[in-house]
PDB file of C-alpha atoms in Angstrom:
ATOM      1  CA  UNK A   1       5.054  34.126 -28.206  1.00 61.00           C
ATOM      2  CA  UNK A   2       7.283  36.795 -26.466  1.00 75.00           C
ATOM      3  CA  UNK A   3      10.182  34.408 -25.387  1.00 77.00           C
ATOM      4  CA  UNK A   4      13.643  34.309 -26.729  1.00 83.00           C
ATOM      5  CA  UNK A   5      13.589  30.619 -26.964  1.00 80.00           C
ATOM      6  CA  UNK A   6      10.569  30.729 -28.792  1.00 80.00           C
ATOM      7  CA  UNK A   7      11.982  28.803 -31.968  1.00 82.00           C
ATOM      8  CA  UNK A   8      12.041  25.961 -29.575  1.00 82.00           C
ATOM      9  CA  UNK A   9       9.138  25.604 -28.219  1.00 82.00           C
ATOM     10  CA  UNK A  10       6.607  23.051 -30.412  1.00 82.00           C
ATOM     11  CA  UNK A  11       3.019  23.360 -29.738  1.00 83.00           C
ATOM     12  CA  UNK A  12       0.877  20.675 -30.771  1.00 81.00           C
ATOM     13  CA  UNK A  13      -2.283  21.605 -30.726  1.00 81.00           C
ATOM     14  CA  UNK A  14      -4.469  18.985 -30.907  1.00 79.00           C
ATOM     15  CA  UNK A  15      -2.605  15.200 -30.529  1.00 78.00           C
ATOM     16  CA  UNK A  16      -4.488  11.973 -31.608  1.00 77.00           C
ATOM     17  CA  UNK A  17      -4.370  10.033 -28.097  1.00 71.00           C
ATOM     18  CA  UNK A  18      -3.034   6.644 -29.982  1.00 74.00           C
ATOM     19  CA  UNK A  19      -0.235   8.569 -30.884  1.00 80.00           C
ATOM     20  CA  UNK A  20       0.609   9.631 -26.819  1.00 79.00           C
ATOM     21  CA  UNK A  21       3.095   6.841 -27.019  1.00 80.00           C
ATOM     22  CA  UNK A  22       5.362   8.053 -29.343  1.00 83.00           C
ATOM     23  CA  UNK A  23       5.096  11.635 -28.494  1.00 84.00           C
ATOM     24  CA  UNK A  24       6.283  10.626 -24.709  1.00 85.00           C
ATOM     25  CA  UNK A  25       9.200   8.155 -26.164  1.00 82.00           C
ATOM     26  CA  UNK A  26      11.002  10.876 -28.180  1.00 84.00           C
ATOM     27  CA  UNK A  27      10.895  13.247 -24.975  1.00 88.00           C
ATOM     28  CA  UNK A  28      13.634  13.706 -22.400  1.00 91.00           C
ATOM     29  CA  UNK A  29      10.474  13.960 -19.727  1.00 93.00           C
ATOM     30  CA  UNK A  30       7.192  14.928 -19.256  1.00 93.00           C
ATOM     31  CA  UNK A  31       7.297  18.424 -17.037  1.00 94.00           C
ATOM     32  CA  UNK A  32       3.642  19.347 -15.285  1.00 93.00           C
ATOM     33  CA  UNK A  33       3.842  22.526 -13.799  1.00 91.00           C
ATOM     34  CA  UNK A  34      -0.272  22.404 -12.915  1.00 86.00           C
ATOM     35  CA  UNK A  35      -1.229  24.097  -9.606  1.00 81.00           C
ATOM     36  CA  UNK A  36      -4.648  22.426  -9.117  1.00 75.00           C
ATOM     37  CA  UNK A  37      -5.002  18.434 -10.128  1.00 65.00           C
ATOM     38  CA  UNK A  38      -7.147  16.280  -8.954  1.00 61.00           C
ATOM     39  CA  UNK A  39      -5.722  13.359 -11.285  1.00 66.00           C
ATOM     40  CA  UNK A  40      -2.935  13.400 -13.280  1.00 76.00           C
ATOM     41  CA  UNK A  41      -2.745  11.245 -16.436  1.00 78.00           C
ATOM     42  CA  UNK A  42      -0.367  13.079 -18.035  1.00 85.00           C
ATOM     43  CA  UNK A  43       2.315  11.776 -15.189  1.00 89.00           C
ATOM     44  CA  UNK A  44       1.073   8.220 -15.295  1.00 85.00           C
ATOM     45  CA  UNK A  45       1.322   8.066 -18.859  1.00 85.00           C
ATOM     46  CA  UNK A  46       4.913   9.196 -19.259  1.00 90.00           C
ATOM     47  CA  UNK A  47       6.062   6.629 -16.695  1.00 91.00           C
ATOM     48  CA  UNK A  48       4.284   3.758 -18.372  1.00 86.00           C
ATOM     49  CA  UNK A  49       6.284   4.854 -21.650  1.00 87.00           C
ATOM     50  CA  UNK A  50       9.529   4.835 -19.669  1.00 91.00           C
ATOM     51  CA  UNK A  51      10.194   8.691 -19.425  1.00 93.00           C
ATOM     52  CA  UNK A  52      11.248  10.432 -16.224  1.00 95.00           C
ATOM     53  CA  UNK A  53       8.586  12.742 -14.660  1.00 96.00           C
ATOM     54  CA  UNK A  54       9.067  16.377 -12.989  1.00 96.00           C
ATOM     55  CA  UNK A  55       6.184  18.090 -11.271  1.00 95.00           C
ATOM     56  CA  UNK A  56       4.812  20.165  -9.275  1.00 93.00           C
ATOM     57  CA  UNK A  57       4.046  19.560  -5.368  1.00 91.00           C
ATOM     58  CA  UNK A  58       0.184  20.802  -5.434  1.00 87.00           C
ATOM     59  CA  UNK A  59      -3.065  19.131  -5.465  1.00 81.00           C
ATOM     60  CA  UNK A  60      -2.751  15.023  -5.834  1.00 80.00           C
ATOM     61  CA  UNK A  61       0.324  15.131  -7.767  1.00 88.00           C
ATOM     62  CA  UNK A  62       2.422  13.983  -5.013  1.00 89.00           C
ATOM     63  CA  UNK A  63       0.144  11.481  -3.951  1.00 83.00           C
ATOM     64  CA  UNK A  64      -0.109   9.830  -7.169  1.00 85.00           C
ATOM     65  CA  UNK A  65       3.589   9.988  -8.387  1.00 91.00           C
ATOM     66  CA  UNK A  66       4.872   9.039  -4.860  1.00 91.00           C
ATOM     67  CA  UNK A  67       9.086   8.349  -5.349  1.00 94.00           C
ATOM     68  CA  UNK A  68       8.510   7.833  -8.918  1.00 95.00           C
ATOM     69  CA  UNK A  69       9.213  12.117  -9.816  1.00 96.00           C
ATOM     70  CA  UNK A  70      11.190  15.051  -9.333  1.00 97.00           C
ATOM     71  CA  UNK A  71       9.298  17.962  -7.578  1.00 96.00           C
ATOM     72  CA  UNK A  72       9.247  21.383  -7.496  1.00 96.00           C
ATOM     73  CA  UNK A  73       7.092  24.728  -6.749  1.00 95.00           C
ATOM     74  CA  UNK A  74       5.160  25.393  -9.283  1.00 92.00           C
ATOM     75  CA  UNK A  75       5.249  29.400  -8.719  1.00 93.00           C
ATOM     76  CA  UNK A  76       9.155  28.841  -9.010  1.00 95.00           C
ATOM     77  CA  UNK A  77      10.646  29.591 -11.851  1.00 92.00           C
ATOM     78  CA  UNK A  78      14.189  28.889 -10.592  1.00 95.00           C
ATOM     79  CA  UNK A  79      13.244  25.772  -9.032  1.00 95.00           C
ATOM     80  CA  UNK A  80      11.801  24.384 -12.337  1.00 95.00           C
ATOM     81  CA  UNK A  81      14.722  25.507 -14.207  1.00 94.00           C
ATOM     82  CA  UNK A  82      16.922  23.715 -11.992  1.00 95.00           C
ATOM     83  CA  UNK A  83      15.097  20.664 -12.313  1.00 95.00           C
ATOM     84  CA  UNK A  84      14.918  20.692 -15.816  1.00 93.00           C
ATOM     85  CA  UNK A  85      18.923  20.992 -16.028  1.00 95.00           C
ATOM     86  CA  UNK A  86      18.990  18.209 -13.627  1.00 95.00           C
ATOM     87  CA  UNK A  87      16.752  15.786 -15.140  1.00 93.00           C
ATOM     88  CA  UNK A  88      18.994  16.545 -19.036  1.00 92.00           C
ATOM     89  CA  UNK A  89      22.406  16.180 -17.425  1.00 94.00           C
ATOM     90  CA  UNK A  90      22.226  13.682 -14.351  1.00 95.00           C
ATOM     91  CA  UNK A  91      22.282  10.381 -15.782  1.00 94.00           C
ATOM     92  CA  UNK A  92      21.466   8.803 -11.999  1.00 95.00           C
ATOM     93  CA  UNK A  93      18.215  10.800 -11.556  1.00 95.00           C
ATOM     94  CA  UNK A  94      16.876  10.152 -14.935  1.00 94.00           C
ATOM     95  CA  UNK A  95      17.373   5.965 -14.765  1.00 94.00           C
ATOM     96  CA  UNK A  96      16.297   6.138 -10.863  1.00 95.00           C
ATOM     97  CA  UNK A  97      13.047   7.858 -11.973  1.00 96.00           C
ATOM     98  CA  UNK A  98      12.641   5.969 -14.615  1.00 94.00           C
ATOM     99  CA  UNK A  99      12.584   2.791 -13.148  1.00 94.00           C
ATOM    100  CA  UNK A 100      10.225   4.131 -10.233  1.00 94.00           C
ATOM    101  CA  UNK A 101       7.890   5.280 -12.715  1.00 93.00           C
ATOM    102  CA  UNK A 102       7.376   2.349 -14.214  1.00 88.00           C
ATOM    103  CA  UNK A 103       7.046   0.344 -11.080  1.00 87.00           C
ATOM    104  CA  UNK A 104       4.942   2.941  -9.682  1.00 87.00           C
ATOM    105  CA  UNK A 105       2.507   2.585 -12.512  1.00 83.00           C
ATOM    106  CA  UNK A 106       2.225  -1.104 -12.195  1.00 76.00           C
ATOM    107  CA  UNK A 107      -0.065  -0.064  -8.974  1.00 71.00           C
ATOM    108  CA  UNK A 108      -2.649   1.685 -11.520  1.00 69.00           C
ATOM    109  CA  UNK A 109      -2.566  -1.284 -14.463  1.00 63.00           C
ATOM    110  CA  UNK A 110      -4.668  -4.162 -12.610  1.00 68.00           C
ATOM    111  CA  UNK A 111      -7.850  -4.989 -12.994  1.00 78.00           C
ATOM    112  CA  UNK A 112      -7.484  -7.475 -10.305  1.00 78.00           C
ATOM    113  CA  UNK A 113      -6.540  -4.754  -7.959  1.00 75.00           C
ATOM    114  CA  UNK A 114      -8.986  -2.797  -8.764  1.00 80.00           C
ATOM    115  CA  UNK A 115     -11.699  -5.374  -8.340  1.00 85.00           C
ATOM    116  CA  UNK A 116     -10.096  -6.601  -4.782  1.00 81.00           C
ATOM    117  CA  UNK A 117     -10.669  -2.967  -3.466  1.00 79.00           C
ATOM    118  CA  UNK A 118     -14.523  -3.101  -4.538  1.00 85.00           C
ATOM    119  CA  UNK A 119     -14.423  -6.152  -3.237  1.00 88.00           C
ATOM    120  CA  UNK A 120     -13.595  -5.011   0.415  1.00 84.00           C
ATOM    121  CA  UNK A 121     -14.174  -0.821   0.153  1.00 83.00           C
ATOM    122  CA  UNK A 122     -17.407   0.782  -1.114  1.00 86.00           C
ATOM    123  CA  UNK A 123     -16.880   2.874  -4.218  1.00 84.00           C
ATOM    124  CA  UNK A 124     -19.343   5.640  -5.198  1.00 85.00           C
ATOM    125  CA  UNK A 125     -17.449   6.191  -8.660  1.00 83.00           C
ATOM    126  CA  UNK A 126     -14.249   4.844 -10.830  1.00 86.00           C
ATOM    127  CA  UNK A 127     -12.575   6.461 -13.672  1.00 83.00           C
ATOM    128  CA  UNK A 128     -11.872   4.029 -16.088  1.00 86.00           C
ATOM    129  CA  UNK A 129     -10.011   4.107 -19.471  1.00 83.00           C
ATOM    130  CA  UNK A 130     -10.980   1.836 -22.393  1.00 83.00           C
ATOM    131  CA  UNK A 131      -7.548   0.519 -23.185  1.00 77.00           C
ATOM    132  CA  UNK A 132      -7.075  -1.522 -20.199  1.00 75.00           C
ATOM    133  CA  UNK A 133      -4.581  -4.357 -19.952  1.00 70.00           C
ATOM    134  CA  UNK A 134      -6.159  -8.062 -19.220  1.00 73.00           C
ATOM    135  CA  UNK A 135      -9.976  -7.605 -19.033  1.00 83.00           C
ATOM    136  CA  UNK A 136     -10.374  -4.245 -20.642  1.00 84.00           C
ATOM    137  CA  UNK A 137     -12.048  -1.036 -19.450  1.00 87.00           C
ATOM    138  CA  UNK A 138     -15.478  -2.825 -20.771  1.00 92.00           C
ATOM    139  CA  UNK A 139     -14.974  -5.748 -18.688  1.00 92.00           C
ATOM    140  CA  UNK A 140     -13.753  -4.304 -15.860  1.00 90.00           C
ATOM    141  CA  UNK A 141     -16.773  -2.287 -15.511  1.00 93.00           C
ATOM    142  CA  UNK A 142     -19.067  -4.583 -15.804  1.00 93.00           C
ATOM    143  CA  UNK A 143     -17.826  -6.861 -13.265  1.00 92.00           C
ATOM    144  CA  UNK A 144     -17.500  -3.550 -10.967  1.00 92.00           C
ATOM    145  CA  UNK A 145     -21.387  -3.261 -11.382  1.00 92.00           C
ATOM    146  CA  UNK A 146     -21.937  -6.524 -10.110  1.00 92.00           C
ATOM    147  CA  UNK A 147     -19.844  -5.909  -7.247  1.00 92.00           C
ATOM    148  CA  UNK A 148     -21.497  -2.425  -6.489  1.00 90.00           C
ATOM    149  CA  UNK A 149     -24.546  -1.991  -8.585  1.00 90.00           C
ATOM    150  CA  UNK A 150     -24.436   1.482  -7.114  1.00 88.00           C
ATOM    151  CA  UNK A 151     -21.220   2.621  -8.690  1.00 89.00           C
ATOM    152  CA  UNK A 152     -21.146   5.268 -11.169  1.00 88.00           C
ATOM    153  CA  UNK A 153     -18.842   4.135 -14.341  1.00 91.00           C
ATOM    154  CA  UNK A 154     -17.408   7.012 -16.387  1.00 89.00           C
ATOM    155  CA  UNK A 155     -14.450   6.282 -19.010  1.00 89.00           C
ATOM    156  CA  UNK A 156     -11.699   8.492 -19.827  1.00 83.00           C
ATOM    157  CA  UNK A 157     -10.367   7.607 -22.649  1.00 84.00           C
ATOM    158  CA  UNK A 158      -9.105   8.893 -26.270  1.00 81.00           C
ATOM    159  CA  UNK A 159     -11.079   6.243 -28.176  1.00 83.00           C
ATOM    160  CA  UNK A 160     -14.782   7.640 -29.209  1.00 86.00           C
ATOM    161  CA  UNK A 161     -15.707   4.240 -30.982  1.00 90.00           C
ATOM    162  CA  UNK A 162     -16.598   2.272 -27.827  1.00 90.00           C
ATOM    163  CA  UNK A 163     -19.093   5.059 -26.226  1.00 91.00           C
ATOM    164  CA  UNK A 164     -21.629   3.343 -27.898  1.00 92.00           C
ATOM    165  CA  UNK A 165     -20.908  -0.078 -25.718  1.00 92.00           C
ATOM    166  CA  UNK A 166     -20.470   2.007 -23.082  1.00 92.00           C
ATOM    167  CA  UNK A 167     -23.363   3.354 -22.447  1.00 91.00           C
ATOM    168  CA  UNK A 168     -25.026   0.184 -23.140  1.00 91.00           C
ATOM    169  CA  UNK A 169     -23.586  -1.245 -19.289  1.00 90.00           C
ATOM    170  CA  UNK A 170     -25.171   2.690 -18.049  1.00 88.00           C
ATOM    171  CA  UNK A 171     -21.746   4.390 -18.026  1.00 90.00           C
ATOM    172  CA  UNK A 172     -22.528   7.838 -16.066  1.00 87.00           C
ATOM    173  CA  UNK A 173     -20.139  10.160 -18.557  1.00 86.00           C
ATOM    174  CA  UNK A 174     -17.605   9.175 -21.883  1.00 89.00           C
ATOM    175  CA  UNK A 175     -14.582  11.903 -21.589  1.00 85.00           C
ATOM    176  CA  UNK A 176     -12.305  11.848 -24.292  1.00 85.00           C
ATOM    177  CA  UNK A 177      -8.780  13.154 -23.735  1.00 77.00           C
ATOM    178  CA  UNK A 178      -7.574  15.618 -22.915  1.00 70.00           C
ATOM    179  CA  UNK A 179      -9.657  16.473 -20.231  1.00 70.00           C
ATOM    180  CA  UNK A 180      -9.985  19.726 -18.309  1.00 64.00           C
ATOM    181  CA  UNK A 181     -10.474  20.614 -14.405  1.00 60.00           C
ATOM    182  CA  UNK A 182     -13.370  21.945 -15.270  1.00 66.00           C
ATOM    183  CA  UNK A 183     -14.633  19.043 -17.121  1.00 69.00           C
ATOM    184  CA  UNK A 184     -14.223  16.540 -14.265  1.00 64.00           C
ATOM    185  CA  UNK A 185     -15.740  18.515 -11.564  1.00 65.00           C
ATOM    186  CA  UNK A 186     -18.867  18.815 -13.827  1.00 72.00           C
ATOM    187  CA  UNK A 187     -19.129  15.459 -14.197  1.00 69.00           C
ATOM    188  CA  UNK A 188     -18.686  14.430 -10.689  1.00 66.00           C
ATOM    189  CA  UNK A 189     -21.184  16.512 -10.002  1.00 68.00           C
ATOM    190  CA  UNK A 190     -23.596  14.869 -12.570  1.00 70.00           C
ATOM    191  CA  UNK A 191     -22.714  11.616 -10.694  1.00 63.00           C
ATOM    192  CA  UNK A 192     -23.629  12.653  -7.550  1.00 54.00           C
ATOM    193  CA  UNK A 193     -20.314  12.149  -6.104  1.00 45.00           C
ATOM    194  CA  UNK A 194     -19.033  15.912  -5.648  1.00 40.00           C
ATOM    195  CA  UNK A 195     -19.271  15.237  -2.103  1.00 37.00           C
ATOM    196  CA  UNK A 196     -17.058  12.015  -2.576  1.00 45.00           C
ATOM    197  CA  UNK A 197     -14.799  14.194  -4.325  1.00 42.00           C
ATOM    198  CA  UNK A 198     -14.254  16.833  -2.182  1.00 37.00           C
ATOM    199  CA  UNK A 199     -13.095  14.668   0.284  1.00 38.00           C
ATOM    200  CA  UNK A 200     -11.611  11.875  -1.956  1.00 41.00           C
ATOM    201  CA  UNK A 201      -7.364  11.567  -0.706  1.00 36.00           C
ATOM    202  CA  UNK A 202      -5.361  11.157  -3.795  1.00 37.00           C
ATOM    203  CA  UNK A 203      -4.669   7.406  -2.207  1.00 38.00           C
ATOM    204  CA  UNK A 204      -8.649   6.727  -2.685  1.00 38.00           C
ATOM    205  CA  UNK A 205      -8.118   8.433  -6.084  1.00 40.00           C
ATOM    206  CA  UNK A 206      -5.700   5.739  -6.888  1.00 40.00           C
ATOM    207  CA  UNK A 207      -7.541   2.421  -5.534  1.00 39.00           C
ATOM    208  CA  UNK A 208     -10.693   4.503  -7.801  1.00 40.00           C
ATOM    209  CA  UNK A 209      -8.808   5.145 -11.115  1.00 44.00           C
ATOM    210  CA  UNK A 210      -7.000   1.486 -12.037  1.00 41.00           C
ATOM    211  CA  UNK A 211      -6.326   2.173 -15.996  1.00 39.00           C
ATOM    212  CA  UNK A 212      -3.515   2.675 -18.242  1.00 42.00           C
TER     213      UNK A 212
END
């Protein structure tokens, strides 16, 4: 790596999902400089772990984060910098976007939610994760069957044990994390839905995608 800060940069490589957690605890924030998302889990994540989030202004980032993170242009260099030295040294920004983080991931945590938008809205497909507070990505899916026995199910998740049960209810696709661009639009397409998804809004991505 040609940088002169090289010694501190830490790359991972591959990261056991469980462990996401603890990796986004010991941060100072989670910075996602991507010029071309359709989703965003990395964001959501961080903020459900209590860490402030800075990204960039492209694709459904925006949409998803809302208030809840600092943004910049992704082809500016300066403009990241200066966010980065923001987010480390004002003490104001980091516990406002903190506590809009959380509260802004309380709007992707319900089942209940989720189920009262099938209940009114027709949805072609939901992206679901496994570990899902109160009736579980299992359950949820299910009951989203009944509602629409049309709707294509496909987890995203980091837990490969439950593909198995998964299947069983007729999931359309498994992904384990981390998952690529490329990855989702080839699944949407094996759905059927790449027409839903070219004109999906990030706001119908979020009444879609109710996990974490």
């Amino acid at each position: 790596m040609n940088s002169s800060v090289a010694s501190d940069i830490f790359l991972t490589g591959f990261f056991p999902h469980k462990s996401f957690p603890m990796m986004y605890a010991g941060s100072e924030a989670c910075v996602f400089p991507s010029v071309n998302e359709g989703v965003g889990l990395p964001i959501l994540e961080a903020m459900a772990t209590g860490v402030p989030v800075l990204c960039s202004k492209s694709g459904a980032l925006p949409e998803i984060a809302g208030d809840a993170a600092y943004y910049f242009d992704s082809d500016n260099i300066e403009e990241i910098a200066t966010g980065l030295e923001r987010i480390v040294t004002d003490n104001e920004l980091r516990s406002t976007l903190t506590n809009k983080g959380i509260e802004r991931v309380e709007a992707f945590s319900s089942c209940s939610t989720a189920l009262a938008y099938a209940t009114e809205n027709p949805v072609d497909v939901a992206f679901l994760d496994i570990n899902m507070r109160g009736i579980g990505g299992l359950g949820l899916a299910e009951k989203l069957i009944e509602l629409q026995p049309r709707c294509k199910i496909v987890f995203c998740t980091g837990y490969e044990e439950y593909a198995i049960p998964a299947f069983k209810i007729h999931a359309s696709g498994y992904l384990m994390k981390p998952i690529s661009g490329c990855r989702w639009a080839t699944t949407l397409k094996a759905s059927s839905a790449m027409s839903t998804a070219r004109a999906m809004s990030a706001s119908v991505t979020a009444a879609l995608m109710k996990w974490l």
